[in-house]
């Protein structure tokens, strides 16, 4: 038992986090920046931070992650990293020729207080910024927030740097997809295309972090939102932001700056979440829903009904990011599963309230915690075991020790593949989630069934 020292008794802790259910801000900022076509993320801090962020993303997406670093030394740690960043901007544009460098800060450069816009402007004054190229930035100190807030900050930077007021109104919708997989971003684009709605999805890591093997290295893969499209976001009919924590800030900033009205929705996970997303898209663009989407919806509904007996009353424990957990909990409750232990590492006052509202009909006490950790989650599990756990790879230790089926979902997934290629959003994504839930539950039933009730047909 790797976690044999976890005691059953829960003691309230304030100053200590054990096995955090989060990672650091720059990881999310780097991921978001990779969703701009021909963008090189840049970590303004020490090499160690950048190596950690790149390796975490590489392990999750199984792709090389390109990023620069200001490579702080002892000197820059004391006197600031201005000289390093100006040199980096010059080197990166000269050697790699991106359209944009997306700078995010780290704990160290934030503690020093480096002013990135001032440094970028000095680089421009010194002629280090070629014409038609850009440096954008997000402040991502990791002693506050998490990878989700880092993603949110960089996504908002895209709007703040490139969105500009426009009196024209194009027949086009902005969609901010949230901190989801490249496969999910592709699925969101596919749904908009099925509806016949021109959409600017940003950031967009599809075809960047789930691209094909061609045998040829490409510094900047073909995917990602283009700068031209980002510059048109101010002329869109409206913005749909998916997930309050990851996407709300960017959508509201665009609304405030460019008068593009926004709707902030839950992630489209499951039947209801996808219904709401499609309904808002349909109304915003004034289009009907095609049969192709109605058929997908009917298929999801069919499986929900056909397999309901296996979902009903199953207790579930969830660890992950707030936007995912809110939408997933709503989906699980809709199929009569009982999410009873729910932990996110990301702080947020509204999260616990939303989960309590969603789980009001669950006939069992529900534990929910934001700014929580996996140590607490494990204690809850030991006191009240569940039939299934859903969360990132780090749950595998609890799954093994407590012998509980485990479905990998969220970030990071370091020991399996599939998440980059197969979505969990939309009706098709809902089907995939149900398939994975059923696989986990039915495999366990098969394993534990006595010989006389080992069923061929289930
Ligand atoms: S927590 Fe801070 S110091 Fe650590 S890797 Fe993240 S940015 Fe760097």
Coordinates of C-alpha atoms and ligand atoms in Angstrom, one line a residue:
X1 CA 0.0 0.0 0.0
X2 CA 1.8 3.1 -1.2
X3 CA -0.6 5.4 0.7
X4 CA -0.9 3.3 3.8
X5 CA -0.1 6.2 6.0
X6 CA -3.2 8.1 5.1
X7 CA -5.3 8.1 8.3
X8 CA -9.1 7.8 8.4
X9 CA -9.5 10.7 10.7
X10 CA -10.0 14.0 8.9
X11 CA -8.2 16.9 10.6
X12 CA -8.8 20.4 9.3
X13 CA -5.5 21.8 7.7
X14 CA -4.8 25.4 6.7
X15 CA -1.1 25.7 6.0
X16 CA -0.4 22.3 4.5
X17 CA -1.3 20.8 1.1
X18 CA -0.6 17.1 0.6
X19 CA -0.8 15.6 -3.0
X20 CA -2.3 18.8 -4.6
X21 CA -5.1 18.5 -7.1
X22 CA -3.6 21.1 -9.3
X23 CA -0.4 22.2 -11.0
X24 CA 1.2 25.6 -11.6
X25 CA -0.1 28.6 -13.6
X26 CA 2.5 28.7 -16.4
X27 CA 1.5 25.2 -17.6
X28 CA -2.0 26.5 -18.5
X29 CA -0.6 29.7 -20.0
X30 CA 1.8 27.6 -22.1
X31 CA -1.0 25.3 -23.2
X32 CA -3.2 28.2 -24.2
X33 CA -0.4 30.0 -26.1
X34 CA 0.2 26.8 -28.2
X35 CA -3.4 27.3 -29.4
X36 CA -2.3 30.4 -31.5
X37 CA -0.9 29.5 -34.9
X38 CA 2.8 30.3 -35.3
X39 CA 3.2 31.3 -31.6
X40 CA 6.1 30.4 -29.4
X41 CA 5.3 30.4 -25.7
X42 CA 8.1 31.9 -23.6
X43 CA 8.7 31.3 -19.9
X44 CA 10.2 34.4 -18.2
X45 CA 12.0 32.7 -15.3
X46 CA 14.5 30.0 -14.7
X47 CA 15.2 27.1 -17.0
X48 CA 13.9 24.6 -14.4
X49 CA 10.4 26.1 -14.5
X50 CA 10.3 25.9 -18.2
X51 CA 11.6 22.3 -18.3
X52 CA 8.9 21.3 -15.8
X53 CA 6.1 22.9 -17.8
X54 CA 7.2 21.5 -21.1
X55 CA 7.7 18.0 -19.7
X56 CA 4.3 18.0 -18.1
X57 CA 2.6 19.0 -21.3
X58 CA 4.7 16.5 -23.3
X59 CA 3.8 13.7 -21.0
X60 CA 0.1 14.5 -21.3
X61 CA 0.0 15.1 -25.0
X62 CA 2.8 12.8 -26.1
X63 CA 4.1 15.6 -28.3
X64 CA 7.2 17.8 -28.2
X65 CA 6.4 21.1 -26.6
X66 CA 8.3 24.1 -28.1
X67 CA 8.9 27.0 -25.7
X68 CA 11.6 29.6 -24.9
X69 CA 12.9 30.6 -21.5
X70 CA 14.6 33.7 -20.2
X71 CA 17.1 31.4 -18.4
X72 CA 17.5 33.4 -15.2
X73 CA 20.9 33.1 -13.5
X74 CA 21.8 34.3 -10.0
X75 CA 22.3 37.8 -11.5
X76 CA 18.9 38.1 -13.1
X77 CA 17.3 36.7 -9.9
X78 CA 18.7 39.6 -8.0
X79 CA 18.6 42.5 -10.6
X80 CA 15.7 41.4 -12.8
X81 CA 15.3 39.6 -16.1
X82 CA 15.0 42.6 -18.5
X83 CA 18.3 42.0 -20.3
X84 CA 17.6 38.2 -20.6
X85 CA 14.1 38.8 -22.1
X86 CA 15.3 41.4 -24.6
X87 CA 18.0 39.0 -25.7
X88 CA 15.5 36.2 -25.9
X89 CA 13.0 38.2 -28.0
X90 CA 15.9 39.0 -30.4
X91 CA 17.1 35.4 -30.6
X92 CA 13.6 33.9 -31.0
X93 CA 12.5 36.2 -33.8
X94 CA 15.9 35.8 -35.5
X95 CA 16.2 32.0 -35.3
X96 CA 12.7 30.6 -35.1
X97 CA 10.6 33.4 -36.8
X98 CA 7.3 33.0 -35.0
X99 CA 4.5 35.5 -35.6
X100 CA 4.0 36.0 -31.9
X101 CA 5.8 35.3 -28.7
X102 CA 3.5 34.7 -25.7
X103 CA 5.4 35.5 -22.5
X104 CA 4.2 34.2 -19.2
X105 CA 5.9 34.9 -15.9
X106 CA 6.9 32.5 -13.1
X107 CA 7.1 32.7 -9.3
X108 CA 10.6 34.2 -9.5
X109 CA 10.1 36.9 -12.1
X110 CA 6.8 37.9 -10.3
X111 CA 8.6 38.2 -7.0
X112 CA 11.2 40.4 -8.6
X113 CA 8.4 42.4 -10.2
X114 CA 9.5 42.4 -13.8
X115 CA 7.2 44.6 -16.0
X116 CA 6.8 42.6 -19.2
X117 CA 5.0 45.3 -21.3
X118 CA 7.8 47.7 -20.4
X119 CA 10.5 45.2 -21.3
X120 CA 8.7 44.4 -24.6
X121 CA 8.4 48.0 -25.4
X122 CA 12.1 48.5 -24.8
X123 CA 12.9 45.6 -27.1
X124 CA 10.8 47.3 -29.8
X125 CA 12.6 50.6 -29.2
X126 CA 15.9 48.8 -29.7
X127 CA 14.7 47.3 -33.0
X128 CA 14.4 43.8 -31.7
X129 CA 10.8 43.4 -32.6
X130 CA 10.3 42.9 -36.4
X131 CA 7.4 44.6 -38.2
X132 CA 4.2 42.7 -38.0
X133 CA 5.3 40.5 -35.2
X134 CA 4.0 40.6 -31.6
X135 CA 4.9 40.0 -28.0
X136 CA 2.0 39.4 -25.7
X137 CA 2.1 38.5 -22.0
X138 CA 0.2 37.1 -19.1
X139 CA 1.1 37.4 -15.4
X140 CA 1.1 33.9 -14.0
X141 CA 2.6 33.8 -10.5
X142 CA 2.2 30.3 -9.3
X143 CA 1.9 31.0 -5.6
X144 CA -1.7 32.0 -6.4
X145 CA -4.1 30.2 -8.8
X146 CA -3.5 27.0 -10.7
X147 CA -2.9 25.8 -14.3
X148 CA -6.6 26.8 -14.9
X149 CA -6.0 30.4 -14.0
X150 CA -2.8 30.4 -16.1
X151 CA -4.9 29.3 -19.0
X152 CA -7.5 31.9 -18.3
X153 CA -5.0 34.7 -18.0
X154 CA -3.3 33.8 -21.3
X155 CA -6.6 33.5 -23.1
X156 CA -7.6 36.9 -21.8
X157 CA -4.3 38.3 -23.1
X158 CA -5.3 37.2 -26.6
X159 CA -8.4 39.3 -26.4
X160 CA -6.6 42.2 -24.7
X161 CA -3.8 42.4 -27.3
X162 CA -5.6 41.5 -30.5
X163 CA -9.3 42.2 -30.0
X164 CA -10.3 45.7 -31.2
X165 CA -13.7 47.4 -31.4
X166 CA -15.3 47.1 -34.8
X167 CA -18.5 48.7 -36.0
X168 CA -19.1 45.9 -38.5
X169 CA -20.9 42.8 -37.3
X170 CA -19.8 39.7 -39.2
X171 CA -21.9 36.6 -39.3
X172 CA -19.4 34.9 -37.1
X173 CA -19.3 33.6 -33.5
X174 CA -16.4 33.5 -31.1
X175 CA -16.1 30.3 -29.1
X176 CA -13.7 30.1 -26.1
X177 CA -13.6 26.4 -25.5
X178 CA -11.9 26.3 -22.1
X179 CA -9.1 24.2 -20.8
X180 CA -10.1 21.1 -22.8
X181 CA -8.3 18.6 -24.9
X182 CA -7.3 19.3 -28.6
X183 CA -9.9 16.6 -29.5
X184 CA -12.6 18.6 -27.6
X185 CA -11.6 21.8 -29.5
X186 CA -11.9 19.9 -32.8
X187 CA -15.3 18.6 -31.7
X188 CA -16.6 22.1 -30.7
X189 CA -15.5 23.3 -34.2
X190 CA -17.2 20.3 -35.8
X191 CA -20.5 21.1 -34.0
X192 CA -20.4 24.7 -35.1
X193 CA -19.7 23.6 -38.7
X194 CA -22.7 21.1 -38.5
X195 CA -24.8 24.1 -37.6
X196 CA -23.3 26.1 -40.5
X197 CA -22.0 28.8 -38.2
X198 CA -18.6 30.4 -39.0
X199 CA -16.7 30.3 -35.7
X200 CA -13.4 31.6 -34.3
X201 CA -12.3 29.1 -31.7
X202 CA -9.6 30.4 -29.4
X203 CA -7.3 29.1 -28.2
X204 CA -7.3 26.1 -30.5
X205 CA -4.8 23.4 -29.9
X206 CA -6.3 20.9 -32.3
X207 CA -3.8 19.9 -35.0
X208 CA -1.1 21.3 -32.8
X209 CA -1.0 18.8 -30.0
X210 CA -2.8 15.9 -31.7
X211 CA -1.4 16.3 -35.2
X212 CA -0.5 13.4 -37.4
X213 CA 2.9 11.7 -37.7
X214 CA 4.3 12.8 -41.0
X215 CA 7.9 12.0 -40.5
X216 CA 8.8 15.7 -40.8
X217 CA 9.4 18.0 -37.8
X218 CA 7.3 21.2 -37.9
X219 CA 8.3 24.0 -35.5
X220 CA 4.8 25.5 -35.9
X221 CA 2.2 22.8 -36.8
X222 CA -0.7 23.8 -39.0
X223 CA -3.3 24.2 -36.2
X224 CA -4.1 27.1 -33.9
X225 CA -6.2 30.2 -34.3
X226 CA -4.6 32.7 -36.7
X227 CA -3.7 36.2 -35.7
X228 CA -6.0 37.5 -38.4
X229 CA -8.9 35.6 -36.8
X230 CA -8.0 36.9 -33.3
X231 CA -8.1 40.4 -34.7
X232 CA -11.6 39.8 -36.0
X233 CA -13.0 38.7 -32.7
X234 CA -14.2 42.3 -32.0
X235 CA -16.5 42.1 -35.1
X236 CA -18.3 38.9 -34.1
X237 CA -22.0 38.6 -33.4
X238 CA -21.3 37.3 -30.0
X239 CA -19.0 35.1 -27.8
X240 CA -19.8 31.8 -26.2
X241 CA -17.4 31.0 -23.4
X242 CA -17.3 27.4 -22.1
X243 CA -16.4 27.2 -18.5
X244 CA -16.5 30.1 -16.1
X245 CA -13.0 29.6 -14.6
X246 CA -11.0 29.1 -17.8
X247 CA -13.0 31.2 -20.3
X248 CA -15.2 33.8 -18.4
X249 CA -12.5 36.5 -18.0
X250 CA -11.6 36.6 -21.8
X251 CA -15.2 36.7 -22.9
X252 CA -16.1 39.5 -20.5
X253 CA -13.0 41.5 -21.4
X254 CA -14.0 41.3 -25.1
X255 CA -17.5 42.3 -24.2
X256 CA -16.2 45.3 -22.2
X257 CA -13.6 46.4 -24.8
X258 CA -15.4 45.7 -28.1
X259 CA -19.1 45.4 -27.2
X260 CA -19.3 41.8 -28.3
X261 CA -22.1 40.2 -26.1
X262 CA -21.1 37.0 -24.3
X263 CA -22.7 34.0 -22.8
X264 CA -20.7 32.1 -20.3
X265 CA -21.9 28.5 -20.2
X266 CA -20.8 25.2 -18.5
X267 CA -18.6 22.9 -20.6
X268 CA -20.8 20.9 -23.0
X269 CA -20.3 17.6 -21.3
X270 CA -23.3 15.2 -21.4
X271 CA -26.8 15.6 -22.8
X272 CA -27.9 18.7 -21.0
X273 CA -24.6 20.6 -21.2
X274 CA -24.5 20.0 -25.0
X275 CA -28.1 20.9 -25.4
X276 CA -27.5 24.3 -23.8
X277 CA -24.4 24.9 -25.9
X278 CA -26.1 24.1 -29.2
X279 CA -29.2 26.0 -28.2
X280 CA -27.1 29.2 -27.5
X281 CA -25.2 28.8 -30.7
X282 CA -28.4 28.3 -32.7
X283 CA -30.1 31.3 -31.2
X284 CA -27.0 33.6 -31.5
X285 CA -26.6 32.8 -35.2
X286 CA -30.3 32.3 -36.0
X287 CA -29.9 28.9 -37.6
X288 CA -31.9 25.6 -37.2
X289 CA -30.3 22.4 -35.7
X290 CA -29.6 19.9 -38.4
X291 CA -30.7 16.3 -38.3
X292 CA -27.1 15.1 -38.0
X293 CA -26.9 16.6 -34.5
X294 CA -30.4 15.4 -33.5
X295 CA -29.3 11.8 -34.4
X296 CA -26.2 12.1 -32.3
X297 CA -28.3 13.4 -29.4
X298 CA -30.7 10.5 -29.8
X299 CA -27.9 8.0 -29.8
X300 CA -26.5 9.4 -26.5
X301 CA -30.0 9.4 -25.0
X302 CA -30.5 5.7 -26.1
X303 CA -27.4 4.5 -24.3
X304 CA -28.3 6.5 -21.2
X305 CA -31.7 4.7 -21.1
X306 CA -30.5 1.3 -22.2
X307 CA -27.7 1.0 -19.6
X308 CA -29.4 3.0 -16.8
X309 CA -29.6 -0.1 -14.5
X310 CA -25.7 -0.1 -14.3
X311 CA -25.5 3.6 -13.5
X312 CA -28.2 3.9 -10.9
X313 CA -27.0 4.5 -7.4
X314 CA -23.3 4.0 -8.1
X315 CA -21.2 6.2 -5.9
X316 CA -18.5 8.2 -7.6
X317 CA -15.5 10.2 -6.4
X318 CA -14.2 13.0 -8.6
X319 CA -11.0 15.0 -8.7
X320 CA -10.2 17.7 -11.3
X321 CA -10.6 21.2 -12.5
X322 CA -13.7 23.2 -11.6
X323 CA -15.2 23.7 -15.1
X324 CA -14.9 20.0 -15.9
X325 CA -16.2 18.9 -12.5
X326 CA -19.3 21.1 -12.6
X327 CA -20.3 19.7 -16.1
X328 CA -19.4 16.2 -15.3
X329 CA -21.2 16.1 -12.0
X330 CA -24.3 17.4 -13.7
X331 CA -24.0 14.6 -16.3
X332 CA -23.5 11.9 -13.7
X333 CA -26.5 13.1 -11.6
X334 CA -28.6 13.1 -14.8
X335 CA -27.9 9.3 -15.2
X336 CA -28.7 8.7 -11.5
X337 CA -25.1 8.1 -10.4
X338 CA -24.2 9.6 -7.0
X339 CA -21.1 11.9 -7.1
X340 CA -20.4 12.0 -3.3
X341 CA -16.7 13.2 -3.0
X342 CA -15.7 16.1 -5.2
X343 CA -12.3 17.9 -4.9
X344 CA -10.7 20.6 -7.0
X345 CA -7.4 22.2 -6.2
X346 CA -8.4 25.5 -7.9
X347 CA -9.8 28.1 -5.5
X348 CA -13.2 29.6 -6.2
X349 CA -16.0 30.6 -4.0
X350 CA -18.8 29.6 -6.4
X351 CA -17.6 26.1 -7.1
X352 CA -18.8 24.5 -3.9
X353 CA -22.1 26.3 -4.2
X354 CA -22.7 25.1 -7.8
X355 CA -21.8 21.5 -6.9
X356 CA -24.2 21.6 -3.9
X357 CA -27.0 22.8 -6.1
X358 CA -26.3 20.2 -8.8
X359 CA -26.2 17.3 -6.3
X360 CA -29.2 18.4 -4.3
X361 CA -31.2 15.4 -5.5
X362 CA -28.5 12.9 -4.6
X363 CA -29.9 10.8 -1.7
X364 CA -26.5 10.6 0.1
X365 CA -24.3 13.2 1.9
X366 CA -22.0 14.9 -0.6
X367 CA -18.5 16.2 0.3
X368 CA -17.2 19.0 -1.9
X369 CA -14.0 21.1 -1.6
X370 CA -12.3 23.8 -3.6
X371 CA -8.6 24.4 -2.8
X372 CA -8.6 20.8 -1.7
X373 CA -6.1 18.0 -2.1
X374 CA -6.0 14.3 -2.8
X375 CA -5.0 13.4 0.7
X376 CA -8.4 14.8 1.9
X377 CA -10.1 13.0 -1.0
X378 CA -8.4 9.7 0.0
X379 CA -9.6 10.2 3.6
X380 CA -13.2 10.7 2.4
X381 CA -12.9 7.6 0.3
X382 CA -11.6 5.5 3.2
X383 CA -14.5 6.7 5.3
X384 CA -17.2 6.3 2.6
X385 CA -16.0 4.1 -0.3
X386 CA -17.2 4.7 -3.9
X387 CA -17.8 2.4 -6.9
X388 CA -15.8 4.5 -9.3
X389 CA -13.3 7.3 -9.2
X390 CA -12.9 9.8 -12.1
X391 CA -9.9 12.1 -12.3
X392 CA -6.3 12.6 -13.5
X393 CA -3.5 10.1 -13.4
X394 CA -2.5 10.8 -9.8
X395 CA -5.6 9.0 -8.6
X396 CA -4.1 5.7 -9.6
X397 CA -2.4 5.4 -6.2
X398 CA -5.7 5.6 -4.4
X399 CA -7.4 3.3 -6.9
X400 CA -4.7 0.7 -6.4
X401 CA -4.7 0.9 -2.6
X402 CA -8.5 0.9 -2.2
X403 CA -9.2 -1.4 -5.1
X404 CA -11.6 1.0 -6.8
X405 CA -12.3 1.2 -10.6
X406 CA -10.7 4.3 -12.0
X407 CA -11.5 6.3 -15.2
X408 CA -8.9 8.8 -16.3
X409 CA -10.3 12.2 -17.2
X410 CA -8.9 15.7 -17.0
X411 CA -5.4 17.0 -16.6
X412 CA -2.8 15.5 -16.5
X413 CA -3.1 12.0 -17.9
X414 CA 0.4 10.7 -17.9
X415 CA 0.0 7.0 -18.3
X416 CA -2.6 6.5 -21.1
X417 CA -3.4 7.8 -24.6
X418 CA -6.7 8.6 -26.3
X419 CA -7.7 11.9 -24.6
X420 CA -5.9 14.0 -27.3
X421 CA -7.8 12.2 -30.1
X422 CA -11.2 11.3 -28.8
X423 CA -13.4 14.1 -27.3
X424 CA -15.5 14.0 -24.2
X425 CA -17.6 17.1 -25.1
X426 CA -20.7 17.1 -27.3
X427 CA -23.1 14.2 -27.7
X428 CA -20.3 12.0 -29.2
X429 CA -18.1 12.9 -26.2
X430 CA -20.9 12.0 -23.9
X431 CA -21.1 8.6 -25.6
X432 CA -17.4 8.0 -25.1
X433 CA -17.7 8.9 -21.4
X434 CA -20.6 6.5 -20.9
X435 CA -18.6 3.8 -22.7
X436 CA -15.6 4.3 -20.4
X437 CA -17.8 4.4 -17.3
X438 CA -19.5 1.2 -18.3
X439 CA -16.3 -0.5 -19.2
X440 CA -14.9 0.3 -15.7
X441 CA -18.1 -0.8 -13.9
X442 CA -18.8 -3.9 -15.9
X443 CA -15.2 -5.1 -15.9
X444 CA -15.4 -4.9 -12.1
X445 CA -18.7 -6.8 -12.0
X446 CA -17.2 -9.5 -14.2
X447 CA -14.1 -9.8 -12.1
X448 CA -16.1 -10.1 -8.8
X449 CA -19.0 -12.2 -10.0
X450 CA -19.3 -15.7 -8.6
X451 CA -19.2 -18.5 -11.2
X452 CA -22.9 -19.1 -11.1
X453 CA -23.7 -15.5 -12.0
X454 CA -20.9 -14.7 -14.4
X455 CA -23.1 -13.3 -17.2
X456 CA -22.4 -13.5 -21.0
X457 CA -24.9 -10.8 -21.8
X458 CA -25.1 -7.6 -19.8
Ligands
LIG1 S1 5.5 26.7 -9.0 FE1 6.6 28.6 -9.6 S2 8.8 28.0 -9.3 FE2 7.6 26.1 -9.4 S3 7.7 25.4 -11.6 FE3 5.8 26.7 -11.3 S4 6.4 28.7 -11.8 FE4 8.3 27.6 -11.5

